[in-house]
mmCIF file of C-alpha atoms in Angstrom:
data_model
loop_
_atom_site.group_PDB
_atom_site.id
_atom_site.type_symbol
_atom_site.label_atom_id
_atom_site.label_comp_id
_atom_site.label_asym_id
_atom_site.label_seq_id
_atom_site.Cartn_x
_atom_site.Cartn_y
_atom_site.Cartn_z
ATOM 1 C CA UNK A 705 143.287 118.255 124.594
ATOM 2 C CA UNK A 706 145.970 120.876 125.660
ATOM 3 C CA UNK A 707 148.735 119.097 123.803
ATOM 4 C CA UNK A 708 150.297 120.148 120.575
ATOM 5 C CA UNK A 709 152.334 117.217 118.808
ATOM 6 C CA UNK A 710 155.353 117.783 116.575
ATOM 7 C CA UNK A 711 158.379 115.350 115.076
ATOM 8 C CA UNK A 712 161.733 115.682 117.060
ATOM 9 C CA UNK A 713 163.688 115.724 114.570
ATOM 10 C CA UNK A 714 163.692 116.599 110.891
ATOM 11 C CA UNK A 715 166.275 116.956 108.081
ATOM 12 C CA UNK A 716 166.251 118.869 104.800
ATOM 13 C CA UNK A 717 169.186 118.845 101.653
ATOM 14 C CA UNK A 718 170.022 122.104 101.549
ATOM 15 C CA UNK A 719 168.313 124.104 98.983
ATOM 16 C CA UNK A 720 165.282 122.178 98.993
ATOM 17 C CA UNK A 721 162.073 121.953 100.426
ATOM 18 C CA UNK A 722 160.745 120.754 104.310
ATOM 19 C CA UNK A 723 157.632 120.872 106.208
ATOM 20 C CA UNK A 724 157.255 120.575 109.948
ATOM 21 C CA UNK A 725 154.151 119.789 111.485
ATOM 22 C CA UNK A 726 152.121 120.666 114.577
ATOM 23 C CA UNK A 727 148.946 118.587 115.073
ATOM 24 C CA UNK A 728 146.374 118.719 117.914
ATOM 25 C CA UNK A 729 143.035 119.825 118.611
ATOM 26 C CA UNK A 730 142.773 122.689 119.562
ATOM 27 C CA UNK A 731 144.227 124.101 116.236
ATOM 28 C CA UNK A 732 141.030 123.083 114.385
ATOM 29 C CA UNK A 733 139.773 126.392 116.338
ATOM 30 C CA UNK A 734 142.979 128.326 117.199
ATOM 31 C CA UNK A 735 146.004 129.269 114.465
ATOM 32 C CA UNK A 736 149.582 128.329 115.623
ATOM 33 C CA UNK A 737 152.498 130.604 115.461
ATOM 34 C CA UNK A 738 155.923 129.701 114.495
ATOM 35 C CA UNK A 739 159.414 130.342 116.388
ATOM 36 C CA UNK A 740 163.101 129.041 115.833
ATOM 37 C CA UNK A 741 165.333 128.801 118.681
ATOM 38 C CA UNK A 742 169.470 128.952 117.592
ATOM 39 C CA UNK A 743 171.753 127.620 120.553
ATOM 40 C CA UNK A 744 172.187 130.494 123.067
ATOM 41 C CA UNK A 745 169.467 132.467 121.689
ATOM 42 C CA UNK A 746 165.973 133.885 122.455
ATOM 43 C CA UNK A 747 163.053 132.309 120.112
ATOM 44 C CA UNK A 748 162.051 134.128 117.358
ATOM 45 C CA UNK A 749 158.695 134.641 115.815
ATOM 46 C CA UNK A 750 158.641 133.529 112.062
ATOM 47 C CA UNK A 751 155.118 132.588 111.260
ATOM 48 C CA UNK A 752 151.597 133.550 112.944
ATOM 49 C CA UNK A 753 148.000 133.600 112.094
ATOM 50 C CA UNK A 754 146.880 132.325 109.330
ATOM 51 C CA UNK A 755 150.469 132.727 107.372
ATOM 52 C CA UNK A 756 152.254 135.909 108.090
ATOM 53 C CA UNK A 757 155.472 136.662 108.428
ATOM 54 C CA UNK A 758 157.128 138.883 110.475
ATOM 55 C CA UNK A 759 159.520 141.808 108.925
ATOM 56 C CA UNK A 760 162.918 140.024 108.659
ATOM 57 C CA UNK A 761 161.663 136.920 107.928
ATOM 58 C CA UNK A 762 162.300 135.442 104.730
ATOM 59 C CA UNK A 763 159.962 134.740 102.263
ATOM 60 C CA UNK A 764 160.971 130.975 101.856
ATOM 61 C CA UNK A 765 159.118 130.459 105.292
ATOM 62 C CA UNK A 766 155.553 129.614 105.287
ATOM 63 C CA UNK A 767 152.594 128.737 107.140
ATOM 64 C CA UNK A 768 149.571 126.365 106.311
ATOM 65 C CA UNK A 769 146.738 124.490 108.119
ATOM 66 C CA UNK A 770 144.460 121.928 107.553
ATOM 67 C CA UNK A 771 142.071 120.270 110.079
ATOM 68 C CA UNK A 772 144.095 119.824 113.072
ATOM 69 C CA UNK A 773 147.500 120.303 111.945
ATOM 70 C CA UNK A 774 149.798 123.416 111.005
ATOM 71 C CA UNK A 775 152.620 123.655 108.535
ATOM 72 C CA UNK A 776 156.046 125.381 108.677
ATOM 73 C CA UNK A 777 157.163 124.803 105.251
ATOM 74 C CA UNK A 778 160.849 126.135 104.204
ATOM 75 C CA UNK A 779 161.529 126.144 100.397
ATOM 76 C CA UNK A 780 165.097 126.174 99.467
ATOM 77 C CA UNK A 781 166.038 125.681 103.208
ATOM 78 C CA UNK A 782 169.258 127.577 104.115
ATOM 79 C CA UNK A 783 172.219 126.339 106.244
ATOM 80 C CA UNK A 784 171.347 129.271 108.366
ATOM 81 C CA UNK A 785 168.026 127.656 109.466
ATOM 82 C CA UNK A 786 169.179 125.299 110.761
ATOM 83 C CA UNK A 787 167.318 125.241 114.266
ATOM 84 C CA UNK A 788 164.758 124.054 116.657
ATOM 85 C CA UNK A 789 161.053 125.282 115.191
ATOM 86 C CA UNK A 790 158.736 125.429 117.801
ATOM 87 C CA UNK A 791 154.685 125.527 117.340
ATOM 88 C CA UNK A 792 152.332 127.869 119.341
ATOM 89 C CA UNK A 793 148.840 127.724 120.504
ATOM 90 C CA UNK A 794 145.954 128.371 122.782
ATOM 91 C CA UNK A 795 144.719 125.477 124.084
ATOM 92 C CA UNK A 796 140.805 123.962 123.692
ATOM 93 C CA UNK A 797 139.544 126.074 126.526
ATOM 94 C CA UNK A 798 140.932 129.320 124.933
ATOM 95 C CA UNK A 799 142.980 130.787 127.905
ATOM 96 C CA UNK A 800 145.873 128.502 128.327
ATOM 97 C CA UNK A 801 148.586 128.445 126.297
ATOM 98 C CA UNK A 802 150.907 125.549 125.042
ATOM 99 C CA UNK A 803 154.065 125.084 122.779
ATOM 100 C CA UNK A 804 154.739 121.929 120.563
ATOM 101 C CA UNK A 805 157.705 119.967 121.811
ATOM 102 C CA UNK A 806 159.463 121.193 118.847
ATOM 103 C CA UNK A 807 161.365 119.808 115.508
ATOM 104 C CA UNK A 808 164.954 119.866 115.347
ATOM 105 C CA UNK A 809 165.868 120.947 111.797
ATOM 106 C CA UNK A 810 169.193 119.769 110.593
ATOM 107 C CA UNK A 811 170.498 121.331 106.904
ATOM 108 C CA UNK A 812 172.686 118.476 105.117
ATOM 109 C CA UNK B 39 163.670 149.321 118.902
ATOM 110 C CA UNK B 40 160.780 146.906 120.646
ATOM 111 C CA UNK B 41 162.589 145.431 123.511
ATOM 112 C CA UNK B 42 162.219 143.732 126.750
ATOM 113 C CA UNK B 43 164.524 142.912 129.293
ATOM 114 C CA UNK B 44 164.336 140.418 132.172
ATOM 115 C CA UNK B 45 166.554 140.671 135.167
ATOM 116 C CA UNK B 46 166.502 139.181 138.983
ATOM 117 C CA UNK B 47 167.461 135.049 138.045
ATOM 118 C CA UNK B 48 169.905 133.170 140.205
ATOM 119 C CA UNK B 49 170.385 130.382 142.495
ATOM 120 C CA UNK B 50 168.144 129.776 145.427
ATOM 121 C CA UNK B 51 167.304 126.684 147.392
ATOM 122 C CA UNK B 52 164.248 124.600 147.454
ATOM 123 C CA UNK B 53 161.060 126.071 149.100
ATOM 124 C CA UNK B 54 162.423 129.424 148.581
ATOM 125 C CA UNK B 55 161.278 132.430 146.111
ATOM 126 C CA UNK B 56 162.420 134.869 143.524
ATOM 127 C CA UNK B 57 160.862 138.173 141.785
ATOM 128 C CA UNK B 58 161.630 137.914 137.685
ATOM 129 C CA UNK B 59 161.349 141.513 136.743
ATOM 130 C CA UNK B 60 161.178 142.539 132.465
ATOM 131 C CA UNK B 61 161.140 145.673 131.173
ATOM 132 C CA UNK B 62 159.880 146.703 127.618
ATOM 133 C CA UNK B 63 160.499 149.518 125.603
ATOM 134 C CA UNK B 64 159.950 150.910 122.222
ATOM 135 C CA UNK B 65 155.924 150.197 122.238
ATOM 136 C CA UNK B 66 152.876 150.679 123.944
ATOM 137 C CA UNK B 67 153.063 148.659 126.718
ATOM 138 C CA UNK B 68 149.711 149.192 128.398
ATOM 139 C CA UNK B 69 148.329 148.333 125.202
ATOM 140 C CA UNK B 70 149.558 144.701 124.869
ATOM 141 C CA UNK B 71 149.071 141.370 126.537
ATOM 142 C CA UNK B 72 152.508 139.613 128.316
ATOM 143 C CA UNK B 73 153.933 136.682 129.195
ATOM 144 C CA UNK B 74 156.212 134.668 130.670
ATOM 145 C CA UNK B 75 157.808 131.503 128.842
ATOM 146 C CA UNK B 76 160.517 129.071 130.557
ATOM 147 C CA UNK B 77 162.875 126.194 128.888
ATOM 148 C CA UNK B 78 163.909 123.941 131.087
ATOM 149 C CA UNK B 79 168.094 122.880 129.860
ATOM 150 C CA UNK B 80 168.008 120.660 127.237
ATOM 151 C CA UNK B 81 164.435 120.598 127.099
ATOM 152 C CA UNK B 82 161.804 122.544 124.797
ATOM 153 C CA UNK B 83 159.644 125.773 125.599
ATOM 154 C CA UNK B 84 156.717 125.876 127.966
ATOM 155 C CA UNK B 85 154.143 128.438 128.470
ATOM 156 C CA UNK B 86 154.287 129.817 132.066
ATOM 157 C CA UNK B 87 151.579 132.728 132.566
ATOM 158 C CA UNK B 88 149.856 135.822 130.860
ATOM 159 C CA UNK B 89 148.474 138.710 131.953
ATOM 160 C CA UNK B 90 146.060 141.182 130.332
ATOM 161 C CA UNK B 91 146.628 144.977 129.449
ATOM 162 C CA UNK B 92 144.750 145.837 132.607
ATOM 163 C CA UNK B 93 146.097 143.356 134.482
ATOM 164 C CA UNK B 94 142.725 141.759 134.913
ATOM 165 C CA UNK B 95 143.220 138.290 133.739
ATOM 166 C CA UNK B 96 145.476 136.561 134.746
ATOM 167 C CA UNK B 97 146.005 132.343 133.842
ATOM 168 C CA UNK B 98 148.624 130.141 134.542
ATOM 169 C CA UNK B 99 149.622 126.925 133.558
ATOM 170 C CA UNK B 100 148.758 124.513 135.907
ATOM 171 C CA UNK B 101 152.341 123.580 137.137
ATOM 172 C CA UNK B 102 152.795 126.711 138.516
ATOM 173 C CA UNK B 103 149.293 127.769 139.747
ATOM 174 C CA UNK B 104 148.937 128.527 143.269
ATOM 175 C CA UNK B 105 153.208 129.153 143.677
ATOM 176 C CA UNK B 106 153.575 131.811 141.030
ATOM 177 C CA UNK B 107 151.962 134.819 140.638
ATOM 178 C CA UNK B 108 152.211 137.300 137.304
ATOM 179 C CA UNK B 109 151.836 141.504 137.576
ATOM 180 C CA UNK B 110 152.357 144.118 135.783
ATOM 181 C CA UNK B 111 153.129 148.315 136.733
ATOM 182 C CA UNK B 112 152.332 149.591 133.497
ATOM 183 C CA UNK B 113 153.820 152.820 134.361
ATOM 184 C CA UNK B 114 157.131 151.239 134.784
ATOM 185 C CA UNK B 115 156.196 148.795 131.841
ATOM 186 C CA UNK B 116 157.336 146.279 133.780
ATOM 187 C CA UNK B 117 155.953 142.723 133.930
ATOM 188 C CA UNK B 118 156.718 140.756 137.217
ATOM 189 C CA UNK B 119 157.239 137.353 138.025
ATOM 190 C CA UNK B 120 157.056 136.130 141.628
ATOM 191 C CA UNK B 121 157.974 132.497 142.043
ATOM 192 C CA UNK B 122 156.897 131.129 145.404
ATOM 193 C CA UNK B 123 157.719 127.655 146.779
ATOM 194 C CA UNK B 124 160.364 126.782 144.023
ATOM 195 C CA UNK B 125 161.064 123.119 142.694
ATOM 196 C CA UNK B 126 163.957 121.615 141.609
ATOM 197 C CA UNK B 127 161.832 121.203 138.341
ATOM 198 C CA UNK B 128 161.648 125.326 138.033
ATOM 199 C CA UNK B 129 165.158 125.097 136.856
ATOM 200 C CA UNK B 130 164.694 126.817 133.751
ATOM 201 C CA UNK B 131 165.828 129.934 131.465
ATOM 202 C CA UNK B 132 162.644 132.212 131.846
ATOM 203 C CA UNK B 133 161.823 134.520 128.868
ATOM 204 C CA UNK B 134 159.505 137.206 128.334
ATOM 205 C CA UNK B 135 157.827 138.149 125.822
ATOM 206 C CA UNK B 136 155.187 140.464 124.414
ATOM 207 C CA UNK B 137 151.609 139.085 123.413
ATOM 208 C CA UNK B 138 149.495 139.939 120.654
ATOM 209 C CA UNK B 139 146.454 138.635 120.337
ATOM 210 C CA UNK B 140 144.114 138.890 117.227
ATOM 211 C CA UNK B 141 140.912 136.856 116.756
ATOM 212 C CA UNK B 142 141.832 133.055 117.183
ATOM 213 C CA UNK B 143 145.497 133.786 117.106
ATOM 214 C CA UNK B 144 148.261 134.758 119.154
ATOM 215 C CA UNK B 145 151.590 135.517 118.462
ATOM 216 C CA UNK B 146 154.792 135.873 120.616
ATOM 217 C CA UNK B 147 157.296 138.680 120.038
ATOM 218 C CA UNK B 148 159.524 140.301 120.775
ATOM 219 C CA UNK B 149 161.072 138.146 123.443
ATOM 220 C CA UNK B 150 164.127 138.766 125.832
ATOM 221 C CA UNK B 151 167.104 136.893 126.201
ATOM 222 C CA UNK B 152 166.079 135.644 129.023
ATOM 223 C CA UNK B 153 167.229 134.688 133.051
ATOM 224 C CA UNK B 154 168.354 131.644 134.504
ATOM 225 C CA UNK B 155 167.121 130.534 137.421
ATOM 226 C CA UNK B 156 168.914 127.565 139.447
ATOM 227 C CA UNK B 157 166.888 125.744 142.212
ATOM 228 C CA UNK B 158 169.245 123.931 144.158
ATOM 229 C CA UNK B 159 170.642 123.297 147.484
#
């Protein structure tokens, strides 16, 4: 399958604690990188590999995996990340690529 | 500073073509895989085409295969888009973005801000 599979729309208290998920099977193979998209701005990378984070990033962003599904976990999400979180991912035959259709992340 | 820059979006009519030029700077760019990303408005991010250091590989998602064609002149380090045979349905804000690829994962970054490009007539 080249499709990866994530909610549309997810929302987090702020200060506390979210995960957004990316399932499909190509990542029981392949590790999925992160990016959030603001309104009017390029993506930006915030998780990759197996859970790295870019210089920048903050430390309450985090990456897990397990089977076929990846994790983008915020703890003590931030009005500020607020955002569309997109996943990231070769596909099953290993030279296509394909993006999640991303999680809208709305801070209360 | 890593940076890339794309340039050459605009309008153009059905059936017709465009060249999507980006720039990068502050890295080695013979030494990385690149891409090209589009979002459609209002609509999420899709994976367009990459090309090798070399320019060697090429692959293309299958939407696009056979009307667009990705290059590279790494002594400009420049990474070209041509867009041949444009659809309505290329409407899109294309990005670019640098590639690096490590084992069983890849990661974008950094990207550009990215140019619009309007099929309409």
């Amino acid at each position: 399958s080249s499709e990866l599979t994530q909610d549309p729309a997810v929302s987090v208290a702020l200060g506390q604690t979210v995960r957004i998920t990316c399932q499909g099977d190509s990542l029981r193979s392949f590790y999925a990188s992160w990016y959030q998209e603001k309104p009017g701005q390029a993506p930006v990378l915030v998780i990759y590999g197996k859970n790295n984070r870019p210089s920048g990033i903050p430390d309450r962003f985090s990456g897990s995996n397990s089977g076929n599904t990846a994790s983008l976990t915020i703890i003590g999400a931030q009005a500020e990340d607020e955002a569309d979180y997109y996943c990231n991912s070769r596909d099953s035959s290993g030279n296509h690529w394909v993006f999640g259709g991303g999680t809208k992340l709305t801070v209360l | 500073e890593m940076e890339v820059v794309e340039s050459g979006g605009g309008l153009v009519q059905p059936g017709g073509s465009l060249r999507l030029s980006c720039v990068a700077s502050g890295f080695s760019f013979s030494s990385y895989w690149m891409s090209w990303v589009r979002q459609a408005p209002g609509k999420g991010l899709e994976w367009v085409a990459n090309v090798k250091q070399d320019g060697s590989e090429k692959y293309y998602v299958d939407s696009v295969k056979g009307r667009f064609t990705i290059s590279r002149d790494n002594a400009k380090t420049s990474v070209y888009l041509q867009m041949n045979s444009l659809r309505a349905e290329d409407t899109a804000v294309y990005y670019c973005a640098r590639v690096q690829r490590a084992g069983t994962t890849d990661w974008y970054d950094p990207w550009g801000q990215g140019t619009l490009v309007i099929v309409s007539s």
